[in-house]
Amino acid sequence: IGGLAAAIALKDKLNYNDFDMYEKAHDVGGTWRENVYPGCACDVPSHWYSLSTDWNPEWSRQYSSQPEILKYLQNVAKRRELAQKIKFGYKLVHGAWDDLLKHYVLLFEVSDRDGNVLREEEVIAKVVFAAMGGLHVPAFPDIPGYKSFHGDVWHAAQWRHDVELKGKRVAIIGNGCSGAQIVPAISEDPSVEVVNFCRTPSWFFPRVSRHPPWPFQWMFSFLPFAAALYRFWIYFTSDVRYFVWSNHGRWLRRLVQGVARKYIRSKAPKHLHDKLIPKYDFGCKRIIVDPGYLSSLNRPNVQTEWDGIECITPEGIKTKSGKLHELDVIVSATGFDLGATAPPLVGRKHSVREYFEAHGGPTAYRGTTIPGFPNMFIVLGPNVASGHGSAIFVMECQVNYALQLVKPILSGETEAVEVTEDATDKYNAVIQSHLKDTAWASCFSYYNQQGGKNVAMYPGSLTYFWTQMRRPIWSDYIMTRVAMNGKKTD
């Protein structure tokens, strides 16, 4: 999605078409192409979880499903004539900045649809947008015995549609967002026995996903102002929720937490209330907009297991208390490894991974630029996510920010632009300091690295993020220009 946003902005705002897009898969869609598990849907309203340049007046419901979102993204690529700009099957394996020639040398591994590597291809790029996102490296739990299991095993992000679940006992490891979507979807078939292995409870809020009345769809199609107003209303009502996460709004957090507690009790079986209601603050971990998970726990073919997993055996899963659950299928709904998403690039001094490791985890200036990496811009980088808004809005803010830095490079005024180490260190010191004054600091989650550093969340409202990203602070960057006499100047 970030790649599409960058391409559209280059064409629309800079009237620039001399670019190529490289995609390791064979279709557009990113996480919505990869995640095809049953029940997969977005937990942000669709009229906001869409590109501001390409509204879709025909969303079928407020919270759209994976197939509908994927179709939307495919239509955007087609309508914008971006498909011919995309080279599919190209996986970036290495890239390095040439400080003499002021460009990147990128090495791609080219594969066919079956995953067979056909060749390697080298590409020269003056500017690089790293729009790989953070949700594409599946995280498997560290449980011994995976390979010994006699049945089928896979990750939720690599769903096996060729395996029939009817009449089988299925384990879902994990009760986060993906697990909470899968359990109610597959347990609709009463012949499928589901055992959901849970570790930590989540806070739930109800999902109201109605079909929009046809007059609204008509208005959104023919009255752009109406669509813009509705989109702004979603944005505004979502952004004020930031105060739930801020410690300045503890009173509001307690109020919302009470509502969530009441909701869980109203939907889930009574004997599970103590297990399902978290002991940590509302907002510390990702909130689940309930896709029907709590109600599905009342079904006779669904059970939860809160005892820790000891190991996987040939027959199934053995818990720490010694209980063996005999199974036919094991699915890991355990999310993604945010620390494994560093672009395989080497800058003037070090690789992105080395820079991340030296700073306790993914780190960037405004989530977008990294010292030592001229002309490189990360889309959906470190510390830009919110707990209450649209990731696409964030991506577009970053792209619009990056374009202002890219413009003098494309016009020939500047050869390279690079953020300073001092500006990056100061910015991230402020970010980490402000994060301590939020709900995210009250517990450990996948937002944190092992050292405790929160590498994902932005400690402010999206309105404030937008204001920060409107204009670069040019003094925070080193601009390498070409003087009239041919000598380079900074």
Tab-separated table of N, CA, C and O in Angstrom, residues 182-294:
chain	number	residue	atom	x	y	z
A	182	ILE	N	-10.102	-15.730	13.341
A	182	ILE	CA	-10.154	-17.097	12.808
A	182	ILE	C	-11.124	-17.979	13.586
A	182	ILE	O	-11.911	-18.740	13.002
A	183	VAL	N	-11.085	-17.894	14.923
A	183	VAL	CA	-11.890	-18.796	15.750
A	183	VAL	C	-13.380	-18.718	15.412
A	183	VAL	O	-14.017	-19.755	15.154
A	184	PRO	N	-14.010	-17.537	15.392
A	184	PRO	CA	-15.444	-17.511	15.053
A	184	PRO	C	-15.724	-17.919	13.608
A	184	PRO	O	-16.792	-18.458	13.315
A	185	ALA	N	-14.759	-17.672	12.708
A	185	ALA	CA	-14.996	-18.006	11.294
A	185	ALA	C	-15.010	-19.512	11.069
A	185	ALA	O	-15.923	-20.048	10.433
A	186	ILE	N	-14.020	-20.232	11.599
A	186	ILE	CA	-13.947	-21.674	11.317
A	186	ILE	C	-14.888	-22.472	12.207
A	186	ILE	O	-15.286	-23.588	11.851
A	187	SER	N	-15.285	-21.910	13.364
A	187	SER	CA	-16.161	-22.663	14.270
A	187	SER	C	-17.632	-22.540	13.887
A	187	SER	O	-18.485	-23.143	14.530
A	188	GLU	N	-17.929	-21.770	12.832
A	188	GLU	CA	-19.305	-21.739	12.329
A	188	GLU	C	-19.743	-23.119	11.856
A	188	GLU	O	-20.914	-23.464	11.906
A	189	ASP	N	-18.762	-23.900	11.406
A	189	ASP	CA	-19.030	-25.295	11.046
A	189	ASP	C	-18.975	-26.128	12.330
A	189	ASP	O	-17.900	-26.279	12.924
A	190	PRO	N	-20.098	-26.665	12.786
A	190	PRO	CA	-20.108	-27.388	14.069
A	190	PRO	C	-19.269	-28.653	14.071
A	190	PRO	O	-18.967	-29.196	15.140
A	191	SER	N	-18.874	-29.125	12.871
A	191	SER	CA	-18.053	-30.338	12.822
A	191	SER	C	-16.581	-30.046	13.100
A	191	SER	O	-15.792	-30.966	13.323
A	192	VAL	N	-16.205	-28.775	13.080
A	192	VAL	CA	-14.826	-28.373	13.365
A	192	VAL	C	-14.694	-28.092	14.853
A	192	VAL	O	-15.337	-27.182	15.381
A	193	GLU	N	-13.870	-28.876	15.531
A	193	GLU	CA	-13.623	-28.662	16.952
A	193	GLU	C	-12.396	-27.768	17.102
A	193	GLU	O	-11.318	-28.103	16.623
A	194	VAL	N	-12.585	-26.646	17.771
A	194	VAL	CA	-11.528	-25.643	17.885
A	194	VAL	C	-11.037	-25.563	19.324
A	194	VAL	O	-11.830	-25.435	20.263
A	195	VAL	N	-9.708	-25.642	19.472
A	195	VAL	CA	-9.074	-25.407	20.769
A	195	VAL	C	-8.206	-24.163	20.611
A	195	VAL	O	-7.242	-24.164	19.846
A	196	ASN	N	-8.568	-23.097	21.311
A	196	ASN	CA	-7.818	-21.852	21.225
A	196	ASN	C	-6.853	-21.754	22.405
A	196	ASN	O	-7.279	-21.642	23.556
A	197	PHE	N	-5.569	-21.838	22.116
A	197	PHE	CA	-4.540	-21.755	23.158
A	197	PHE	C	-4.245	-20.280	23.410
A	197	PHE	O	-3.747	-19.563	22.535
A	198	CYS	N	-4.558	-19.831	24.611
A	198	CYS	CA	-4.471	-18.418	24.965
A	198	CYS	C	-3.367	-18.201	25.992
A	198	CYS	O	-3.129	-19.040	26.854
A	199	ARG	N	-2.716	-17.060	25.869
A	199	ARG	CA	-1.695	-16.711	26.851
A	199	ARG	C	-2.090	-15.465	27.629
A	199	ARG	O	-2.129	-15.467	28.849
A	200	THR	N	-2.392	-14.398	26.922
A	200	THR	CA	-2.726	-13.123	27.556
A	200	THR	C	-4.068	-12.630	27.039
A	200	THR	O	-4.300	-12.625	25.832
A	201	PRO	N	-4.964	-12.208	27.908
A	201	PRO	CA	-6.260	-11.694	27.433
A	201	PRO	C	-6.100	-10.339	26.758
A	201	PRO	O	-5.114	-9.633	26.967
A	202	SER	N	-7.076	-9.990	25.946
A	202	SER	CA	-7.092	-8.704	25.249
A	202	SER	C	-8.347	-7.935	25.626
A	202	SER	O	-9.377	-8.519	25.953
A	203	TRP	N	-8.240	-6.618	25.549
A	203	TRP	CA	-9.427	-5.796	25.694
A	203	TRP	C	-10.204	-5.791	24.382
A	203	TRP	O	-9.611	-5.665	23.306
A	204	PHE	N	-11.518	-5.947	24.485
A	204	PHE	CA	-12.393	-5.985	23.313
A	204	PHE	C	-13.333	-4.788	23.314
A	204	PHE	O	-13.742	-4.304	24.369
A	205	PHE	N	-13.669	-4.359	22.104
A	205	PHE	CA	-14.704	-3.358	21.917
A	205	PHE	C	-15.627	-3.852	20.817
A	205	PHE	O	-15.184	-4.551	19.898
A	206	PRO	N	-16.904	-3.523	20.856
A	206	PRO	CA	-17.828	-4.050	19.847
A	206	PRO	C	-17.535	-3.505	18.456
A	206	PRO	O	-17.104	-2.359	18.297
A	207	ARG	N	-17.762	-4.344	17.471
A	207	ARG	CA	-17.655	-3.932	16.071
A	207	ARG	C	-19.062	-3.760	15.510
A	207	ARG	O	-19.860	-4.689	15.499
A	208	VAL	N	-19.344	-2.559	15.039
A	208	VAL	CA	-20.624	-2.284	14.397
A	208	VAL	C	-20.337	-2.134	12.905
A	208	VAL	O	-19.883	-1.097	12.448
A	209	SER	N	-20.569	-3.194	12.154
A	209	SER	CA	-20.205	-3.203	10.731
A	209	SER	C	-21.454	-3.369	9.882
A	209	SER	O	-21.744	-4.441	9.360
A	210	ARG	N	-22.191	-2.289	9.765
A	210	ARG	CA	-23.439	-2.332	9.012
A	210	ARG	C	-23.194	-2.145	7.517
A	210	ARG	O	-22.193	-1.580	7.109
A	211	HIS	N	-24.144	-2.605	6.715
A	211	HIS	CA	-24.151	-2.290	5.293
A	211	HIS	C	-24.638	-0.855	5.148
A	211	HIS	O	-25.731	-0.521	5.628
A	212	PRO	N	-23.863	0.028	4.507
A	212	PRO	CA	-24.322	1.415	4.366
A	212	PRO	C	-25.571	1.490	3.501
A	212	PRO	O	-25.659	0.817	2.466
A	213	PRO	N	-26.567	2.266	3.890
A	213	PRO	CA	-27.783	2.413	3.074
A	213	PRO	C	-27.428	2.948	1.685
A	213	PRO	O	-26.484	3.725	1.529
A	214	TRP	N	-28.224	2.548	0.691
A	214	TRP	CA	-27.897	2.941	-0.681
A	214	TRP	C	-27.880	4.453	-0.884
A	214	TRP	O	-27.071	4.949	-1.699
A	215	PRO	N	-28.691	5.259	-0.155
A	215	PRO	CA	-28.576	6.710	-0.358
A	215	PRO	C	-27.185	7.247	-0.009
A	215	PRO	O	-26.694	8.180	-0.640
A	216	PHE	N	-26.550	6.632	1.015
A	216	PHE	CA	-25.208	7.065	1.390
A	216	PHE	C	-24.210	6.708	0.287
A	216	PHE	O	-23.339	7.521	-0.045
A	217	GLN	N	-24.316	5.508	-0.250
A	217	GLN	CA	-23.414	5.125	-1.335
A	217	GLN	C	-23.611	6.042	-2.542
A	217	GLN	O	-22.647	6.397	-3.218
A	218	TRP	N	-24.870	6.406	-2.805
A	218	TRP	CA	-25.142	7.320	-3.917
A	218	TRP	C	-24.488	8.674	-3.664
A	218	TRP	O	-23.846	9.244	-4.543
A	219	MET	N	-24.653	9.191	-2.439
A	219	MET	CA	-24.062	10.488	-2.103
A	219	MET	C	-22.543	10.441	-2.207
A	219	MET	O	-21.911	11.359	-2.730
A	220	PHE	N	-21.946	9.338	-1.712
A	220	PHE	CA	-20.495	9.238	-1.759
A	220	PHE	C	-19.988	9.151	-3.197
A	220	PHE	O	-18.873	9.559	-3.498
A	221	SER	N	-20.814	8.611	-4.091
A	221	SER	CA	-20.421	8.475	-5.492
A	221	SER	C	-20.542	9.791	-6.258
A	221	SER	O	-19.699	10.099	-7.111
A	222	PHE	N	-21.588	10.565	-5.965
A	222	PHE	CA	-21.882	11.745	-6.795
A	222	PHE	C	-21.718	13.080	-6.073
A	222	PHE	O	-21.779	14.135	-6.711
A	223	LEU	N	-21.513	13.032	-4.769
A	223	LEU	CA	-21.292	14.258	-4.006
A	223	LEU	C	-19.979	14.125	-3.233
A	223	LEU	O	-19.957	13.699	-2.076
A	224	PRO	N	-18.865	14.428	-3.886
A	224	PRO	CA	-17.548	14.265	-3.246
A	224	PRO	C	-17.447	14.967	-1.897
A	224	PRO	O	-16.760	14.484	-0.996
A	225	PHE	N	-18.141	16.096	-1.758
A	225	PHE	CA	-18.087	16.806	-0.477
A	225	PHE	C	-18.653	15.944	0.649
A	225	PHE	O	-18.135	15.948	1.774
A	226	ALA	N	-19.707	15.200	0.353
A	226	ALA	CA	-20.316	14.331	1.363
A	226	ALA	C	-19.342	13.239	1.790
A	226	ALA	O	-19.219	12.915	2.974
A	227	ALA	N	-18.654	12.664	0.812
A	227	ALA	CA	-17.670	11.621	1.120
A	227	ALA	C	-16.521	12.189	1.949
A	227	ALA	O	-16.052	11.560	2.909
A	228	ALA	N	-16.065	13.397	1.584
A	228	ALA	CA	-14.977	14.027	2.319
A	228	ALA	C	-15.391	14.340	3.753
A	228	ALA	O	-14.610	14.158	4.700
A	229	LEU	N	-16.627	14.797	3.916
A	229	LEU	CA	-17.132	15.130	5.244
A	229	LEU	C	-17.228	13.881	6.121
A	229	LEU	O	-16.854	13.902	7.302
A	230	TYR	N	-17.717	12.783	5.518
A	230	TYR	CA	-17.836	11.530	6.275
A	230	TYR	C	-16.460	11.008	6.658
A	230	TYR	O	-16.253	10.564	7.791
A	231	ARG	N	-15.515	11.077	5.728
A	231	ARG	CA	-14.143	10.631	6.012
A	231	ARG	C	-13.540	11.468	7.142
A	231	ARG	O	-12.893	10.934	8.050
A	232	PHE	N	-13.764	12.791	7.086
A	232	PHE	CA	-13.231	13.654	8.137
A	232	PHE	C	-13.887	13.337	9.484
A	232	PHE	O	-13.225	13.370	10.518
A	233	TRP	N	-15.178	13.023	9.464
A	233	TRP	CA	-15.869	12.675	10.705
A	233	TRP	C	-15.257	11.421	11.332
A	233	TRP	O	-15.038	11.386	12.547
A	234	ILE	N	-14.962	10.414	10.519
A	234	ILE	CA	-14.318	9.207	11.044
A	234	ILE	C	-12.947	9.558	11.622
A	234	ILE	O	-12.573	9.117	12.709
A	235	TYR	N	-12.200	10.369	10.875
A	235	TYR	CA	-10.867	10.791	11.324
A	235	TYR	C	-10.955	11.526	12.658
A	235	TYR	O	-10.222	11.217	13.610
A	236	PHE	N	-11.861	12.478	12.745
A	236	PHE	CA	-11.963	13.300	13.956
A	236	PHE	C	-12.373	12.455	15.157
A	236	PHE	O	-11.755	12.531	16.225
A	237	THR	N	-13.432	11.649	14.998
A	237	THR	CA	-13.912	10.851	16.130
A	237	THR	C	-12.913	9.777	16.527
A	237	THR	O	-12.888	9.351	17.689
A	238	SER	N	-12.091	9.338	15.591
A	238	SER	CA	-11.044	8.365	15.914
A	238	SER	C	-9.891	9.039	16.641
A	238	SER	O	-9.339	8.502	17.610
A	239	ASP	N	-9.510	10.231	16.172
A	239	ASP	CA	-8.310	10.860	16.710
A	239	ASP	C	-8.490	11.352	18.141
A	239	ASP	O	-7.532	11.374	18.914
A	240	VAL	N	-9.705	11.743	18.507
A	240	VAL	CA	-9.906	12.191	19.892
A	240	VAL	C	-9.716	11.030	20.861
A	240	VAL	O	-9.496	11.250	22.060
A	241	ARG	N	-9.777	9.817	20.343
A	241	ARG	CA	-9.580	8.651	21.212
A	241	ARG	C	-8.137	8.516	21.683
A	241	ARG	O	-7.844	7.705	22.566
A	242	TYR	N	-7.242	9.299	21.083
A	242	TYR	CA	-5.851	9.225	21.528
A	242	TYR	C	-5.748	9.478	23.028
A	242	TYR	O	-4.886	8.914	23.716
A	243	PHE	N	-6.644	10.310	23.555
A	243	PHE	CA	-6.561	10.657	24.981
A	243	PHE	C	-6.792	9.444	25.877
A	243	PHE	O	-6.442	9.471	27.056
A	244	VAL	N	-7.368	8.378	25.319
A	244	VAL	CA	-7.487	7.130	26.081
A	244	VAL	C	-6.110	6.542	26.340
A	244	VAL	O	-5.857	5.948	27.391
A	245	TRP	N	-5.201	6.721	25.393
A	245	TRP	CA	-3.847	6.157	25.515
A	245	TRP	C	-2.929	7.065	26.333
A	245	TRP	O	-1.997	6.594	26.968
A	246	SER	N	-3.167	8.363	26.296
A	246	SER	CA	-2.329	9.302	27.031
A	246	SER	C	-2.620	9.238	28.525
A	246	SER	O	-3.770	9.129	28.942
A	247	ASN	N	-1.561	9.316	29.332
A	247	ASN	CA	-1.763	9.309	30.778
A	247	ASN	C	-2.459	10.573	31.273
A	247	ASN	O	-2.947	10.621	32.399
A	248	HIS	N	-2.519	11.599	30.417
A	248	HIS	CA	-3.273	12.796	30.783
A	248	HIS	C	-4.781	12.516	30.747
A	248	HIS	O	-5.564	13.320	31.276
A	249	GLY	N	-5.155	11.395	30.113
A	249	GLY	CA	-6.565	11.042	30.037
A	249	GLY	C	-6.876	9.767	30.804
A	249	GLY	O	-7.716	8.970	30.377
A	250	ARG	N	-6.190	9.580	31.937
A	250	ARG	CA	-6.411	8.355	32.731
A	250	ARG	C	-7.876	8.186	33.110
A	250	ARG	O	-8.400	7.076	33.129
A	251	TRP	N	-8.538	9.286	33.430
A	251	TRP	CA	-9.954	9.202	33.821
A	251	TRP	C	-10.792	8.659	32.674
A	251	TRP	O	-11.717	7.853	32.885
A	252	LEU	N	-10.454	9.087	31.444
A	252	LEU	CA	-11.181	8.609	30.274
A	252	LEU	C	-10.867	7.140	30.017
A	252	LEU	O	-11.749	6.357	29.655
A	253	ARG	N	-9.591	6.770	30.235
A	253	ARG	CA	-9.195	5.377	30.047
A	253	ARG	C	-9.949	4.469	31.008
A	253	ARG	O	-10.413	3.395	30.631
A	254	ARG	N	-10.077	4.907	32.257
A	254	ARG	CA	-10.812	4.098	33.233
A	254	ARG	C	-12.273	3.947	32.824
A	254	ARG	O	-12.873	2.881	32.984
A	255	LEU	N	-12.851	5.017	32.272
A	255	LEU	CA	-14.236	4.967	31.821
A	255	LEU	C	-14.398	3.986	30.671
A	255	LEU	O	-15.301	3.124	30.678
A	256	VAL	N	-13.514	4.088	29.690
A	256	VAL	CA	-13.576	3.195	28.531
A	256	VAL	C	-13.292	1.755	28.950
A	256	VAL	O	-13.914	0.806	28.449
A	257	GLN	N	-12.379	1.591	29.875
A	257	GLN	CA	-12.047	0.257	30.372
A	257	GLN	C	-13.263	-0.386	31.035
A	257	GLN	O	-13.508	-1.591	30.871
A	258	GLY	N	-14.033	0.401	31.731
A	258	GLY	CA	-15.251	-0.115	32.346
A	258	GLY	C	-16.262	-0.562	31.304
A	258	GLY	O	-16.930	-1.590	31.467
A	259	VAL	N	-16.384	0.208	30.224
A	259	VAL	CA	-17.293	-0.162	29.145
A	259	VAL	C	-16.841	-1.463	28.497
A	259	VAL	O	-17.649	-2.355	28.209
A	260	ALA	N	-15.518	-1.587	28.263
A	260	ALA	CA	-14.981	-2.806	27.644
A	260	ALA	C	-15.179	-4.016	28.548
A	260	ALA	O	-15.514	-5.117	28.078
A	261	ARG	N	-14.979	-3.823	29.846
A	261	ARG	CA	-15.179	-4.927	30.805
A	261	ARG	C	-16.632	-5.401	30.783
A	261	ARG	O	-16.913	-6.611	30.751
A	262	LYS	N	-17.532	-4.450	30.739
A	262	LYS	CA	-18.962	-4.780	30.701
A	262	LYS	C	-19.306	-5.516	29.404
A	262	LYS	O	-20.095	-6.467	29.407
A	263	TYR	N	-18.698	-5.093	28.306
A	263	TYR	CA	-18.963	-5.734	27.016
A	263	TYR	C	-18.486	-7.186	27.029
A	263	TYR	O	-19.205	-8.090	26.570
A	264	ILE	N	-17.283	-7.423	27.549
A	264	ILE	CA	-16.760	-8.792	27.608
A	264	ILE	C	-17.697	-9.677	28.423
A	264	ILE	O	-18.015	-10.811	28.026
A	265	ARG	N	-18.151	-9.176	29.554
A	265	ARG	CA	-19.044	-9.962	30.408
A	265	ARG	C	-20.389	-10.239	29.744
A	265	ARG	O	-21.012	-11.264	30.003
A	266	SER	N	-20.815	-9.331	28.869
A	266	SER	CA	-22.120	-9.507	28.221
A	266	SER	C	-22.082	-10.535	27.090
A	266	SER	O	-23.122	-11.068	26.704
A	267	LYS	N	-20.898	-10.823	26.562
A	267	LYS	CA	-20.795	-11.695	25.396
A	267	LYS	C	-20.172	-13.059	25.689
A	267	LYS	O	-20.569	-14.072	25.097
A	268	ALA	N	-19.208	-13.109	26.576
A	268	ALA	CA	-18.457	-14.345	26.799
A	268	ALA	C	-19.107	-15.214	27.876
A	268	ALA	O	-19.868	-14.717	28.726
A	269	PRO	N	-18.827	-16.527	27.852
A	269	PRO	CA	-19.340	-17.411	28.910
A	269	PRO	C	-18.870	-16.950	30.287
A	269	PRO	O	-17.730	-16.504	30.445
A	270	LYS	N	-19.744	-17.074	31.272
A	270	LYS	CA	-19.451	-16.553	32.603
A	270	LYS	C	-18.199	-17.176	33.210
A	270	LYS	O	-17.407	-16.479	33.871
A	271	HIS	N	-17.991	-18.471	32.952
A	271	HIS	CA	-16.847	-19.138	33.588
A	271	HIS	C	-15.502	-18.674	33.028
A	271	HIS	O	-14.443	-18.999	33.583
A	272	LEU	N	-15.538	-17.888	31.924
A	272	LEU	CA	-14.292	-17.391	31.326
A	272	LEU	C	-14.025	-15.919	31.641
A	272	LEU	O	-12.997	-15.379	31.230
A	273	HIS	N	-14.945	-15.276	32.347
A	273	HIS	CA	-14.783	-13.839	32.588
A	273	HIS	C	-13.453	-13.499	33.239
A	273	HIS	O	-12.769	-12.556	32.828
A	274	ASP	N	-13.066	-14.241	34.274
A	274	ASP	CA	-11.804	-13.946	34.970
A	274	ASP	C	-10.600	-14.136	34.064
A	274	ASP	O	-9.585	-13.446	34.217
A	275	LYS	N	-10.701	-15.057	33.124
A	275	LYS	CA	-9.596	-15.312	32.191
A	275	LYS	C	-9.530	-14.241	31.094
A	275	LYS	O	-8.445	-13.869	30.643
A	276	LEU	N	-10.692	-13.784	30.656
A	276	LEU	CA	-10.756	-12.917	29.484
A	276	LEU	C	-10.585	-11.438	29.794
A	276	LEU	O	-10.268	-10.659	28.893
A	277	ILE	N	-10.810	-11.039	31.026
A	277	ILE	CA	-10.690	-9.623	31.361
A	277	ILE	C	-9.256	-9.332	31.792
A	277	ILE	O	-8.765	-9.865	32.784
A	278	PRO	N	-8.538	-8.485	31.035
A	278	PRO	CA	-7.121	-8.217	31.324
A	278	PRO	C	-6.917	-7.530	32.672
A	278	PRO	O	-7.795	-6.815	33.176
A	279	LYS	N	-5.741	-7.736	33.207
A	279	LYS	CA	-5.340	-7.062	34.441
A	279	LYS	C	-4.522	-5.805	34.135
A	279	LYS	O	-4.217	-5.031	35.042
A	280	TYR	N	-4.140	-5.626	32.880
A	280	TYR	CA	-3.347	-4.453	32.499
A	280	TYR	C	-4.269	-3.349	31.969
A	280	TYR	O	-5.453	-3.571	31.696
A	281	ASP	N	-3.704	-2.167	31.801
A	281	ASP	CA	-4.486	-1.004	31.365
A	281	ASP	C	-5.027	-1.178	29.951
A	281	ASP	O	-4.356	-1.730	29.066
A	282	PHE	N	-6.214	-0.658	29.749
A	282	PHE	CA	-6.800	-0.597	28.412
A	282	PHE	C	-5.857	0.206	27.508
A	282	PHE	O	-5.444	1.310	27.849
A	283	GLY	N	-5.519	-0.367	26.348
A	283	GLY	CA	-4.674	0.333	25.385
A	283	GLY	C	-3.221	-0.066	25.413
A	283	GLY	O	-2.478	0.274	24.477
A	284	CYS	N	-2.773	-0.766	26.461
A	284	CYS	CA	-1.355	-1.142	26.509
A	284	CYS	C	-0.997	-2.084	25.379
A	284	CYS	O	0.032	-1.951	24.731
A	285	LYS	N	-1.859	-3.063	25.149
A	285	LYS	CA	-1.721	-3.967	24.013
A	285	LYS	C	-2.785	-3.604	22.977
A	285	LYS	O	-3.687	-2.811	23.253
A	286	ARG	N	-2.699	-4.181	21.814
A	286	ARG	CA	-3.629	-3.833	20.746
A	286	ARG	C	-5.072	-4.175	21.138
A	286	ARG	O	-5.354	-5.270	21.631
A	287	ILE	N	-5.962	-3.217	20.928
A	287	ILE	CA	-7.386	-3.419	21.199
A	287	ILE	C	-7.987	-4.243	20.066
A	287	ILE	O	-7.671	-4.034	18.894
A	288	ILE	N	-8.857	-5.187	20.414
A	288	ILE	CA	-9.524	-5.994	19.394
A	288	ILE	C	-10.951	-5.490	19.216
A	288	ILE	O	-11.738	-5.443	20.171
A	289	VAL	N	-11.256	-5.068	17.993
A	289	VAL	CA	-12.637	-4.714	17.648
A	289	VAL	C	-13.329	-6.042	17.346
A	289	VAL	O	-13.066	-6.674	16.329
A	290	ASP	N	-14.176	-6.467	18.246
A	290	ASP	CA	-14.663	-7.846	18.302
A	290	ASP	C	-15.359	-8.302	17.013
A	290	ASP	O	-16.413	-7.780	16.644
A	291	PRO	N	-14.779	-9.310	16.341
A	291	PRO	CA	-15.399	-9.849	15.126
A	291	PRO	C	-16.374	-10.986	15.405
A	291	PRO	O	-16.735	-11.741	14.502
A	292	GLY	N	-16.773	-11.135	16.668
A	292	GLY	CA	-17.651	-12.237	17.058
A	292	GLY	C	-16.940	-13.297	17.866
A	292	GLY	O	-17.505	-14.357	18.166
A	293	TYR	N	-15.706	-13.000	18.261
A	293	TYR	CA	-14.909	-13.978	19.013
A	293	TYR	C	-15.552	-14.318	20.351
A	293	TYR	O	-15.711	-15.496	20.700
A	294	LEU	N	-15.919	-13.303	21.113
A	294	LEU	CA	-16.449	-13.555	22.458
A	294	LEU	C	-17.716	-14.404	22.409
A	294	LEU	O	-17.878	-15.335	23.208
